[in-house]
């Protein structure tokens, strides 16, 4: 689903650019020329910089605006989309990367130095020549003008699925060479995204100690070798995002400002070890669970961070990898929890086990559940990461610990993938009985992925039975509420 959101975001930026071009109407009138500069700059800074530059070419008056921009998003991806979206040969990537470096140099050297740079984001490929050009331009900007936020998003010439262990080592060697040439540039970064790098044992700690202003770090398919241990210490880091990699454990030793932690697809039993993280409020974990030999116990994982307020668990339409524990064990670690999101539970399986969170999290205000067999992602997992096929569907064993339990703080329940089946009806009814102050229940149809229609014909996807007309919705509301012992104040909405 995140991929879909990312696609929508890119689409919105391109749409904004096209709308700017459409401002030149057929009568020859130029509506953009009638807008003051500050409004035009605000519009241009909402799209990627390369799209903004193309828009400025439409008007002689707008040619003066690029040096006045204060936000820049220079992205190699916008060149790929603009020219040949479905063809990305090596020679094309090289050409686009050279273009990104050239644009970065020209824009930063032509700027009005009296206007501070509020945000500078450059997304480019790890190639020696372009890395040097971009770094020199950014170093000059940092030395001659005020730069508030700077971000590097680094890609490699091969995608993650095509990288061999030797490729990962080679890319890391290239990065370290570049990193050593421009320590002052990296010291000024506030955001850094790396991928497909296999570092030495001390490389990542060295990056963290050099990038003193860093507030956001994302490591995708990065590690320091199979079964390596990542120890993280940083005074300013606010958000850490780790995807894949072969870490045996990630130890968050000392991160006084860390607020958000995302860890996707860890390979071993205990994904995180929490040290000094006094401001950590949001934790997101994603994994398919196909290779898990034992389930994650939240009572142990969160023992050192009982102040977590926002918890997101994504099961990737596969095996449930979290253990429904009894409230006696969980109350001490989930007492501050206010928002819980459980994503991509398997269709056709009982969701009653999720009630264990309600029993333990007395401060919970919002609970969101999505039920979806996302077949194209499951197929990708099967093809590239395992040989055992799909997980068999099985209900999670769980028994309520208190028959007459009541929850006083839950006010909102959201279910994506709702179907008019006993599993869902019984669940919503039970939550309404328990949550005495419930205000809103939003029931959505299952997600729709345009790529899932191109799968193996042997995969049978059951059509949705989500209610479409008002009569069906009214009948379902009556079915859900007919056995309630006490009338609930909650309003049931069918949102799709």
Short mmCIF file of C-alpha atoms in Angstrom, two decimals:
data_model
loop_
_atom_site.label_atom_id
_atom_site.label_comp_id
_atom_site.label_asym_id
_atom_site.label_seq_id
_atom_site.Cartn_x
_atom_site.Cartn_y
_atom_site.Cartn_z
CA UNK A 1 0.00 0.00 0.00
CA UNK A 2 2.87 2.36 0.67
CA UNK A 3 3.98 1.97 -2.89
CA UNK A 4 0.52 3.02 -4.03
CA UNK A 5 0.66 6.09 -1.79
CA UNK A 6 4.06 7.00 -3.19
CA UNK A 7 2.67 6.69 -6.71
CA UNK A 8 -0.24 8.95 -5.84
CA UNK A 9 2.15 11.54 -4.35
CA UNK A 10 4.25 11.65 -7.54
CA UNK A 11 1.09 11.80 -9.62
CA UNK A 12 -0.19 14.78 -7.63
CA UNK A 13 3.06 16.71 -8.21
CA UNK A 14 2.94 16.04 -11.95
CA UNK A 15 -0.71 17.06 -12.00
CA UNK A 16 0.15 20.36 -10.30
CA UNK A 17 2.71 21.05 -13.00
CA UNK A 18 0.23 20.28 -15.78
CA UNK A 19 -2.34 22.54 -14.16
CA UNK A 20 0.26 25.31 -14.22
CA UNK A 21 0.75 24.75 -17.94
CA UNK A 22 -3.00 24.78 -18.43
CA UNK A 23 -3.14 28.30 -17.03
CA UNK A 24 -2.24 29.49 -20.52
CA UNK A 25 -5.74 29.44 -22.03
CA UNK A 26 -6.71 29.21 -25.69
CA UNK A 27 -7.50 32.92 -25.96
CA UNK A 28 -3.85 33.74 -25.38
CA UNK A 29 -4.45 35.09 -21.90
CA UNK A 30 -1.77 34.19 -19.37
CA UNK A 31 -3.44 33.75 -15.99
CA UNK A 32 -0.16 32.95 -14.30
CA UNK A 33 1.28 36.36 -15.27
CA UNK A 34 -1.49 38.01 -13.30
CA UNK A 35 -0.38 36.37 -10.04
CA UNK A 36 2.12 38.08 -7.72
CA UNK A 37 5.59 36.55 -7.38
CA UNK A 38 5.04 35.19 -3.88
CA UNK A 39 1.99 33.19 -5.03
CA UNK A 40 3.84 31.86 -8.06
CA UNK A 41 6.81 30.83 -5.92
CA UNK A 42 4.48 29.08 -3.50
CA UNK A 43 2.98 27.10 -6.41
CA UNK A 44 6.37 26.20 -7.91
CA UNK A 45 7.76 25.01 -4.57
CA UNK A 46 4.94 22.49 -4.23
CA UNK A 47 6.17 20.43 -7.18
CA UNK A 48 9.51 18.81 -7.95
CA UNK A 49 12.09 21.35 -9.06
CA UNK A 50 12.55 19.94 -12.57
CA UNK A 51 8.80 20.23 -13.14
CA UNK A 52 8.89 23.79 -11.79
CA UNK A 53 11.68 24.71 -14.20
CA UNK A 54 9.70 23.35 -17.15
CA UNK A 55 6.74 25.47 -16.07
CA UNK A 56 8.92 28.59 -15.86
CA UNK A 57 9.93 28.10 -19.50
CA UNK A 58 6.34 28.83 -20.50
CA UNK A 59 6.58 32.51 -19.63
CA UNK A 60 9.29 35.15 -20.07
CA UNK A 61 8.26 36.75 -16.81
CA UNK A 62 8.55 33.46 -14.92
CA UNK A 63 12.14 32.93 -16.06
CA UNK A 64 13.25 35.26 -13.26
CA UNK A 65 11.65 33.07 -10.56
CA UNK A 66 14.01 30.04 -10.24
CA UNK A 67 16.78 32.08 -8.49
CA UNK A 68 14.15 33.18 -5.96
CA UNK A 69 13.04 29.66 -4.97
CA UNK A 70 13.69 28.67 -1.36
CA UNK A 71 12.74 24.97 -1.61
CA UNK A 72 14.24 22.46 -4.02
CA UNK A 73 13.38 18.84 -4.75
CA UNK A 74 15.75 17.69 -7.51
CA UNK A 75 14.82 14.10 -8.31
CA UNK A 76 16.27 11.76 -10.93
CA UNK A 77 12.91 9.99 -10.89
CA UNK A 78 11.15 12.98 -12.46
CA UNK A 79 13.47 12.72 -15.48
CA UNK A 80 12.77 8.99 -15.80
CA UNK A 81 9.02 9.59 -15.69
CA UNK A 82 9.15 12.54 -18.08
CA UNK A 83 11.11 10.82 -20.85
CA UNK A 84 10.48 7.06 -20.89
CA UNK A 85 8.64 5.86 -17.78
CA UNK A 86 8.93 2.16 -18.59
CA UNK A 87 12.47 2.04 -20.00
CA UNK A 88 15.44 2.52 -17.67
CA UNK A 89 18.62 1.25 -19.29
CA UNK A 90 22.02 1.79 -17.70
CA UNK A 91 22.98 4.46 -20.26
CA UNK A 92 19.74 6.34 -19.61
CA UNK A 93 20.27 6.29 -15.84
CA UNK A 94 23.78 7.68 -16.35
CA UNK A 95 22.43 10.44 -18.60
CA UNK A 96 19.67 11.36 -16.15
CA UNK A 97 22.12 11.35 -13.24
CA UNK A 98 24.44 13.73 -15.09
CA UNK A 99 21.43 15.97 -15.77
CA UNK A 100 20.50 16.01 -12.05
CA UNK A 101 24.07 17.01 -11.14
CA UNK A 102 24.05 19.76 -13.77
CA UNK A 103 20.72 21.17 -12.63
CA UNK A 104 21.85 21.11 -8.99
CA UNK A 105 25.01 23.04 -9.83
CA UNK A 106 23.25 25.65 -11.97
CA UNK A 107 20.40 26.28 -9.55
CA UNK A 108 22.56 26.61 -6.46
CA UNK A 109 25.12 28.89 -8.14
CA UNK A 110 22.47 31.15 -9.72
CA UNK A 111 20.46 31.72 -6.55
CA UNK A 112 19.74 35.03 -4.89
CA UNK A 113 22.00 34.74 -1.83
CA UNK A 114 19.73 36.97 0.24
CA UNK A 115 16.98 34.32 0.16
CA UNK A 116 17.69 31.44 2.60
CA UNK A 117 17.28 27.86 1.40
CA UNK A 118 14.53 26.37 3.51
CA UNK A 119 14.77 22.86 2.03
CA UNK A 120 17.15 21.18 -0.41
CA UNK A 121 16.49 17.58 -1.41
CA UNK A 122 18.54 15.79 -4.08
CA UNK A 123 17.73 12.24 -5.19
CA UNK A 124 20.44 10.75 -7.37
CA UNK A 125 22.46 7.64 -8.22
CA UNK A 126 25.73 6.69 -6.53
CA UNK A 127 28.26 7.49 -9.26
CA UNK A 128 31.63 9.10 -8.51
CA UNK A 129 31.48 11.98 -11.00
CA UNK A 130 27.95 13.14 -10.21
CA UNK A 131 28.45 12.69 -6.44
CA UNK A 132 31.45 15.02 -6.59
CA UNK A 133 29.59 17.64 -8.67
CA UNK A 134 26.54 17.64 -6.42
CA UNK A 135 28.63 17.72 -3.24
CA UNK A 136 30.72 20.67 -4.46
CA UNK A 137 27.57 22.63 -5.33
CA UNK A 138 25.96 21.86 -1.97
CA UNK A 139 29.19 22.66 -0.10
CA UNK A 140 29.33 26.05 -1.83
CA UNK A 141 25.70 26.73 -0.92
CA UNK A 142 26.28 25.79 2.72
CA UNK A 143 29.35 28.06 2.88
CA UNK A 144 27.78 31.12 1.24
CA UNK A 145 24.13 31.14 2.37
CA UNK A 146 21.76 29.90 5.05
CA UNK A 147 20.52 26.34 4.43
CA UNK A 148 17.91 25.06 6.88
CA UNK A 149 17.20 21.50 5.70
CA UNK A 150 19.31 19.34 3.38
CA UNK A 151 18.54 15.78 2.26
CA UNK A 152 20.40 13.26 0.12
CA UNK A 153 18.44 10.27 -1.23
CA UNK A 154 20.94 7.83 -2.67
CA UNK A 155 20.17 5.14 -5.27
CA UNK A 156 22.47 2.53 -6.82
CA UNK A 157 22.92 1.39 -10.40
CA UNK A 158 21.31 -1.96 -9.57
CA UNK A 159 18.01 -2.55 -7.81
CA UNK A 160 17.97 -4.42 -4.51
CA UNK A 161 16.76 -7.67 -6.06
CA UNK A 162 19.61 -7.69 -8.58
CA UNK A 163 22.38 -6.89 -6.12
CA UNK A 164 24.86 -9.63 -5.22
CA UNK A 165 26.84 -9.57 -1.95
CA UNK A 166 29.82 -8.30 -3.96
CA UNK A 167 27.67 -5.48 -5.37
CA UNK A 168 26.68 -4.41 -1.85
CA UNK A 169 30.33 -4.30 -0.78
CA UNK A 170 31.35 -2.41 -3.92
CA UNK A 171 28.61 0.21 -3.50
CA UNK A 172 29.58 0.70 0.16
CA UNK A 173 33.22 1.20 -0.86
CA UNK A 174 32.15 3.88 -3.38
CA UNK A 175 30.03 5.60 -0.75
CA UNK A 176 32.80 5.60 1.86
CA UNK A 177 35.23 7.15 -0.61
CA UNK A 178 32.77 9.93 -1.44
CA UNK A 179 31.81 10.35 2.23
CA UNK A 180 35.47 10.80 3.18
CA UNK A 181 35.94 13.53 0.55
CA UNK A 182 33.08 15.73 1.80
CA UNK A 183 32.68 15.41 5.58
CA UNK A 184 31.50 19.03 5.86
CA UNK A 185 28.62 18.41 3.44
CA UNK A 186 27.48 15.32 5.37
CA UNK A 187 27.86 17.23 8.63
CA UNK A 188 25.24 19.67 7.31
CA UNK A 189 22.67 17.06 6.23
CA UNK A 190 19.42 16.82 8.16
CA UNK A 191 18.04 13.81 6.25
CA UNK A 192 19.85 10.88 4.63
CA UNK A 193 18.45 7.85 2.76
CA UNK A 194 20.82 5.03 1.79
CA UNK A 195 20.27 1.70 0.06
CA UNK A 196 22.06 -1.42 -1.13
CA UNK A 197 25.22 -0.92 0.95
CA UNK A 198 27.12 -3.51 2.99
CA UNK A 199 29.32 -1.52 5.32
CA UNK A 200 32.22 -2.40 7.57
CA UNK A 201 31.63 -2.73 11.31
CA UNK A 202 32.51 0.90 12.12
CA UNK A 203 31.15 2.62 9.01
CA UNK A 204 27.59 3.33 10.16
CA UNK A 205 28.71 4.67 13.58
CA UNK A 206 31.17 6.87 11.66
CA UNK A 207 28.36 8.20 9.46
CA UNK A 208 26.27 8.98 12.52
CA UNK A 209 29.09 10.77 14.32
CA UNK A 210 29.88 12.88 11.23
CA UNK A 211 26.28 13.79 10.36
CA UNK A 212 25.75 15.80 13.51
CA UNK A 213 22.61 17.63 12.29
CA UNK A 214 20.88 14.46 11.10
CA UNK A 215 17.20 14.24 12.06
CA UNK A 216 16.07 11.44 9.73
CA UNK A 217 17.96 8.33 8.60
CA UNK A 218 16.68 5.56 6.34
CA UNK A 219 18.69 2.40 5.65
CA UNK A 220 17.22 0.14 2.95
CA UNK A 221 18.98 -3.15 2.25
CA UNK A 222 21.94 -1.89 4.26
CA UNK A 223 23.90 -3.72 6.94
CA UNK A 224 27.42 -4.44 8.16
CA UNK A 225 27.38 -8.10 7.14
CA UNK A 226 25.19 -11.10 7.90
CA UNK A 227 24.29 -11.32 11.62
CA UNK A 228 25.89 -7.93 12.30
CA UNK A 229 24.79 -5.76 15.22
CA UNK A 230 23.85 -2.13 14.63
CA UNK A 231 24.40 0.15 17.61
CA UNK A 232 22.83 3.57 17.20
CA UNK A 233 23.77 6.69 19.12
CA UNK A 234 22.95 10.22 17.97
CA UNK A 235 22.03 13.45 19.73
CA UNK A 236 19.64 14.90 17.11
CA UNK A 237 18.03 11.93 15.32
CA UNK A 238 14.22 12.16 15.40
CA UNK A 239 13.25 9.33 13.03
CA UNK A 240 14.97 6.07 12.07
CA UNK A 241 13.70 3.82 9.29
CA UNK A 242 15.28 0.42 8.51
CA UNK A 243 14.16 -1.83 5.63
CA UNK A 244 15.48 -5.37 5.26
CA UNK A 245 19.19 -5.81 5.88
CA UNK A 246 20.88 -8.69 7.71
CA UNK A 247 21.21 -7.23 11.19
CA UNK A 248 20.99 -9.74 13.99
CA UNK A 249 19.79 -6.90 16.19
CA UNK A 250 19.44 -3.14 16.19
CA UNK A 251 20.38 -1.60 19.51
CA UNK A 252 19.04 1.92 20.08
CA UNK A 253 21.58 2.80 22.75
CA UNK A 254 21.29 6.57 23.15
CA UNK A 255 18.84 8.60 21.05
CA UNK A 256 17.47 11.35 23.30
CA UNK A 257 15.34 12.95 20.54
CA UNK A 258 14.11 9.85 18.70
CA UNK A 259 10.34 9.99 18.27
CA UNK A 260 9.56 7.55 15.43
CA UNK A 261 11.04 4.12 14.67
CA UNK A 262 10.17 1.98 11.60
CA UNK A 263 11.65 -1.48 11.10
CA UNK A 264 10.58 -3.60 8.13
CA UNK A 265 11.53 -7.22 7.49
CA UNK A 266 14.03 -8.05 10.20
CA UNK A 267 15.64 -11.47 9.99
CA UNK A 268 15.93 -12.57 13.61
CA UNK A 269 13.70 -12.97 16.63
CA UNK A 270 14.21 -9.70 18.53
CA UNK A 271 14.29 -6.87 16.00
CA UNK A 272 15.03 -4.02 18.41
CA UNK A 273 16.70 -3.46 21.73
CA UNK A 274 15.68 -0.18 23.34
CA UNK A 275 18.16 1.79 25.41
CA UNK A 276 17.81 5.51 26.18
CA UNK A 277 14.94 6.69 23.93
CA UNK A 278 12.87 8.91 26.27
CA UNK A 279 10.86 10.63 23.50
CA UNK A 280 10.01 7.57 21.41
CA UNK A 281 6.26 7.70 20.76
CA UNK A 282 5.62 5.85 17.48
CA UNK A 283 6.78 2.34 16.57
CA UNK A 284 6.07 0.66 13.23
CA UNK A 285 6.98 -2.96 12.46
CA UNK A 286 6.36 -4.73 9.14
CA UNK A 287 7.05 -8.36 8.26
CA UNK A 288 5.44 -11.26 6.41
CA UNK A 289 6.26 -13.76 9.16
CA UNK A 290 6.68 -16.69 6.76
CA UNK A 291 10.04 -17.70 8.21
CA UNK A 292 9.27 -16.88 11.84
CA UNK A 293 9.76 -19.82 14.20
CA UNK A 294 8.28 -18.03 17.21
CA UNK A 295 6.04 -15.04 17.70
CA UNK A 296 7.08 -11.60 18.91
CA UNK A 297 6.14 -10.86 22.51
CA UNK A 298 5.25 -7.20 23.02
CA UNK A 299 5.70 -7.53 26.78
CA UNK A 300 9.40 -8.20 26.22
CA UNK A 301 10.00 -5.97 23.20
CA UNK A 302 8.47 -2.87 24.82
CA UNK A 303 9.60 -3.46 28.40
CA UNK A 304 11.99 -0.48 28.28
CA UNK A 305 9.61 1.86 26.41
CA UNK A 306 6.24 1.73 28.22
CA UNK A 307 5.46 5.26 27.01
CA UNK A 308 4.80 4.26 23.37
CA UNK A 309 1.58 5.98 22.24
CA UNK A 310 1.32 4.92 18.58
CA UNK A 311 1.85 1.31 17.42
CA UNK A 312 1.67 0.08 13.82
CA UNK A 313 2.00 -3.63 12.94
CA UNK A 314 1.85 -4.75 9.29
CA UNK A 315 1.57 -8.49 8.61
CA UNK A 316 1.88 -8.21 4.80
CA UNK A 317 -1.12 -10.53 4.17
CA UNK A 318 0.77 -13.47 5.67
CA UNK A 319 1.35 -15.16 9.03
CA UNK A 320 0.52 -13.31 12.25
CA UNK A 321 3.86 -12.94 14.03
CA UNK A 322 2.79 -11.27 17.27
CA UNK A 323 1.69 -13.29 20.29
CA UNK A 324 -1.65 -12.32 21.91
CA UNK A 325 -0.52 -12.14 25.53
CA UNK A 326 -2.61 -11.83 28.66
CA UNK A 327 -3.35 -8.35 30.06
CA UNK A 328 -1.32 -9.04 33.20
CA UNK A 329 1.85 -9.06 31.10
CA UNK A 330 0.91 -6.26 28.69
CA UNK A 331 -0.71 -3.60 30.87
CA UNK A 332 2.67 -2.29 32.14
CA UNK A 333 3.96 -1.73 28.57
CA UNK A 334 0.76 -0.70 26.72
CA UNK A 335 -0.70 1.61 29.34
CA UNK A 336 0.12 4.79 27.38
CA UNK A 337 -0.93 3.46 23.97
CA UNK A 338 -3.48 5.71 22.21
CA UNK A 339 -3.40 4.69 18.54
CA UNK A 340 -3.04 1.17 17.12
CA UNK A 341 -2.98 0.24 13.45
CA UNK A 342 -2.98 -3.44 12.40
CA UNK A 343 -2.49 -3.78 8.65
CA UNK A 344 -2.88 -6.56 6.08
CA UNK A 345 -4.45 -9.37 8.09
CA UNK A 346 -5.35 -12.40 5.98
CA UNK A 347 -8.84 -12.55 4.54
CA UNK A 348 -11.03 -15.37 5.79
CA UNK A 349 -9.36 -15.54 9.22
CA UNK A 350 -10.93 -14.60 12.53
CA UNK A 351 -9.85 -11.16 13.72
CA UNK A 352 -11.08 -11.59 17.29
CA UNK A 353 -7.50 -12.10 18.53
CA UNK A 354 -6.84 -8.37 18.09
CA UNK A 355 -9.01 -7.76 21.15
CA UNK A 356 -6.01 -8.60 23.36
CA UNK A 357 -4.75 -5.08 22.70
CA UNK A 358 -8.01 -3.56 23.91
CA UNK A 359 -7.82 -5.58 27.10
CA UNK A 360 -4.31 -4.30 27.87
CA UNK A 361 -4.32 -0.73 26.49
CA UNK A 362 -6.72 1.16 28.71
CA UNK A 363 -5.77 4.56 27.21
CA UNK A 364 -6.40 3.47 23.60
CA UNK A 365 -8.47 5.98 21.63
CA UNK A 366 -8.26 4.75 18.02
CA UNK A 367 -8.04 1.23 16.60
CA UNK A 368 -7.60 0.64 12.86
CA UNK A 369 -7.57 -2.79 11.18
CA UNK A 370 -7.09 -3.66 7.52
CA UNK A 371 -7.91 -7.12 6.14
CA UNK A 372 -6.51 -7.80 2.70
CA UNK A 373 -4.94 -10.59 0.67
CA UNK A 374 -2.58 -8.40 -1.34
CA UNK A 375 -1.78 -11.04 -3.92
CA UNK A 376 0.79 -9.22 -6.05
CA UNK A 377 2.93 -8.47 -3.00
CA UNK A 378 2.48 -12.03 -1.73
CA UNK A 379 3.49 -13.31 -5.17
CA UNK A 380 6.60 -11.09 -5.13
CA UNK A 381 7.54 -12.43 -1.71
CA UNK A 382 7.09 -15.99 -2.95
CA UNK A 383 9.15 -15.47 -6.09
CA UNK A 384 12.09 -13.58 -4.61
CA UNK A 385 12.41 -14.35 -0.92
CA UNK A 386 11.21 -17.90 -0.22
CA UNK A 387 10.53 -21.26 -1.75
CA UNK A 388 7.76 -22.56 0.46
CA UNK A 389 4.82 -20.84 -1.23
CA UNK A 390 2.10 -18.99 0.66
CA UNK A 391 1.24 -19.34 4.32
CA UNK A 392 -1.72 -21.53 5.07
CA UNK A 393 -4.63 -19.59 6.48
CA UNK A 394 -5.10 -20.25 10.16
CA UNK A 395 -6.93 -18.52 12.98
CA UNK A 396 -4.86 -17.14 15.84
CA UNK A 397 -5.63 -18.89 19.11
CA UNK A 398 -6.89 -16.48 21.74
CA UNK A 399 -9.34 -16.47 24.64
CA UNK A 400 -10.73 -13.34 26.32
CA UNK A 401 -9.45 -12.91 29.85
CA UNK A 402 -12.45 -10.96 31.15
CA UNK A 403 -16.04 -11.61 30.08
CA UNK A 404 -17.46 -8.32 31.42
CA UNK A 405 -14.50 -6.13 30.42
CA UNK A 406 -15.30 -2.48 29.54
CA UNK A 407 -13.10 0.08 27.77
CA UNK A 408 -13.73 3.75 28.57
CA UNK A 409 -11.37 5.60 26.20
CA UNK A 410 -11.79 3.98 22.77
CA UNK A 411 -13.76 6.41 20.58
CA UNK A 412 -12.96 5.32 17.02
CA UNK A 413 -12.83 1.96 15.23
CA UNK A 414 -11.85 1.74 11.56
CA UNK A 415 -11.89 -1.45 9.49
CA UNK A 416 -10.62 -1.65 5.91
CA UNK A 417 -11.63 -4.76 4.02
CA UNK A 418 -14.95 -5.10 5.81
CA UNK A 419 -17.30 -7.76 4.43
CA UNK A 420 -20.87 -8.64 5.53
CA UNK A 421 -19.67 -11.86 7.19
CA UNK A 422 -20.12 -13.20 10.70
CA UNK A 423 -16.43 -12.68 11.46
CA UNK A 424 -16.70 -8.90 10.96
CA UNK A 425 -20.25 -8.45 12.26
CA UNK A 426 -19.45 -10.28 15.49
CA UNK A 427 -16.24 -8.30 15.94
CA UNK A 428 -17.84 -4.86 15.49
CA UNK A 429 -20.68 -5.83 17.81
CA UNK A 430 -18.22 -6.98 20.48
CA UNK A 431 -16.22 -3.75 20.28
CA UNK A 432 -19.43 -1.73 20.60
CA UNK A 433 -20.31 -3.70 23.74
CA UNK A 434 -16.87 -3.16 25.27
CA UNK A 435 -16.19 0.47 24.27
CA UNK A 436 -18.84 2.29 26.26
CA UNK A 437 -17.84 5.74 24.92
CA UNK A 438 -17.39 4.77 21.27
CA UNK A 439 -18.26 7.64 18.91
CA UNK A 440 -17.44 6.51 15.38
CA UNK A 441 -17.15 3.21 13.51
CA UNK A 442 -15.93 3.49 9.91
CA UNK A 443 -16.25 0.40 7.71
CA UNK A 444 -14.44 0.46 4.35
CA UNK A 445 -14.33 -1.94 1.43
CA UNK A 446 -11.08 -3.82 0.80
CA UNK A 447 -8.19 -2.11 -0.98
CA UNK A 448 -7.99 -2.34 -4.76
CA UNK A 449 -4.59 -2.83 -6.42
CA UNK A 450 -4.44 -2.44 -10.19
CA UNK A 451 -1.49 -4.84 -10.39
CA UNK A 452 -3.27 -7.74 -8.69
CA UNK A 453 -5.31 -8.33 -11.84
CA UNK A 454 -2.20 -9.45 -13.77
CA UNK A 455 -1.36 -12.46 -11.62
CA UNK A 456 -1.40 -16.19 -12.15
CA UNK A 457 -4.93 -17.17 -13.32
CA UNK A 458 -4.91 -19.99 -10.75
CA UNK A 459 -5.17 -17.38 -7.98
CA UNK A 460 -8.85 -16.96 -7.28
CA UNK A 461 -9.77 -13.62 -5.74
CA UNK A 462 -13.21 -13.60 -4.17
CA UNK A 463 -15.32 -10.63 -5.30
CA UNK A 464 -16.21 -8.10 -2.65
CA UNK A 465 -19.66 -8.26 -1.05
CA UNK A 466 -19.35 -4.83 0.52
CA UNK A 467 -22.75 -3.10 0.78
CA UNK A 468 -23.29 -0.54 -1.97
CA UNK A 469 -26.85 0.68 -1.63
CA UNK A 470 -28.51 2.30 1.38
CA UNK A 471 -30.87 -0.62 1.96
CA UNK A 472 -27.95 -3.04 2.33
CA UNK A 473 -26.14 -0.66 4.69
CA UNK A 474 -29.24 -0.20 6.86
CA UNK A 475 -29.75 -3.95 7.09
CA UNK A 476 -26.15 -4.44 8.19
CA UNK A 477 -26.43 -1.75 10.85
CA UNK A 478 -29.46 -3.55 12.27
CA UNK A 479 -27.66 -6.89 12.12
CA UNK A 480 -24.66 -5.49 14.02
CA UNK A 481 -26.68 -3.76 16.74
CA UNK A 482 -29.63 -6.13 17.20
CA UNK A 483 -28.03 -8.20 19.97
CA UNK A 484 -26.46 -5.34 21.93
CA UNK A 485 -27.48 -5.47 25.59
CA UNK A 486 -27.08 -1.70 25.96
CA UNK A 487 -27.54 0.85 23.18
CA UNK A 488 -24.21 2.21 21.92
CA UNK A 489 -23.65 5.93 21.17
CA UNK A 490 -21.43 4.95 18.20
CA UNK A 491 -22.42 5.92 14.67
CA UNK A 492 -21.65 3.28 12.01
CA UNK A 493 -20.40 4.71 8.71
CA UNK A 494 -19.92 2.78 5.48
CA UNK A 495 -17.18 4.85 3.86
CA UNK A 496 -16.48 3.19 0.50
#
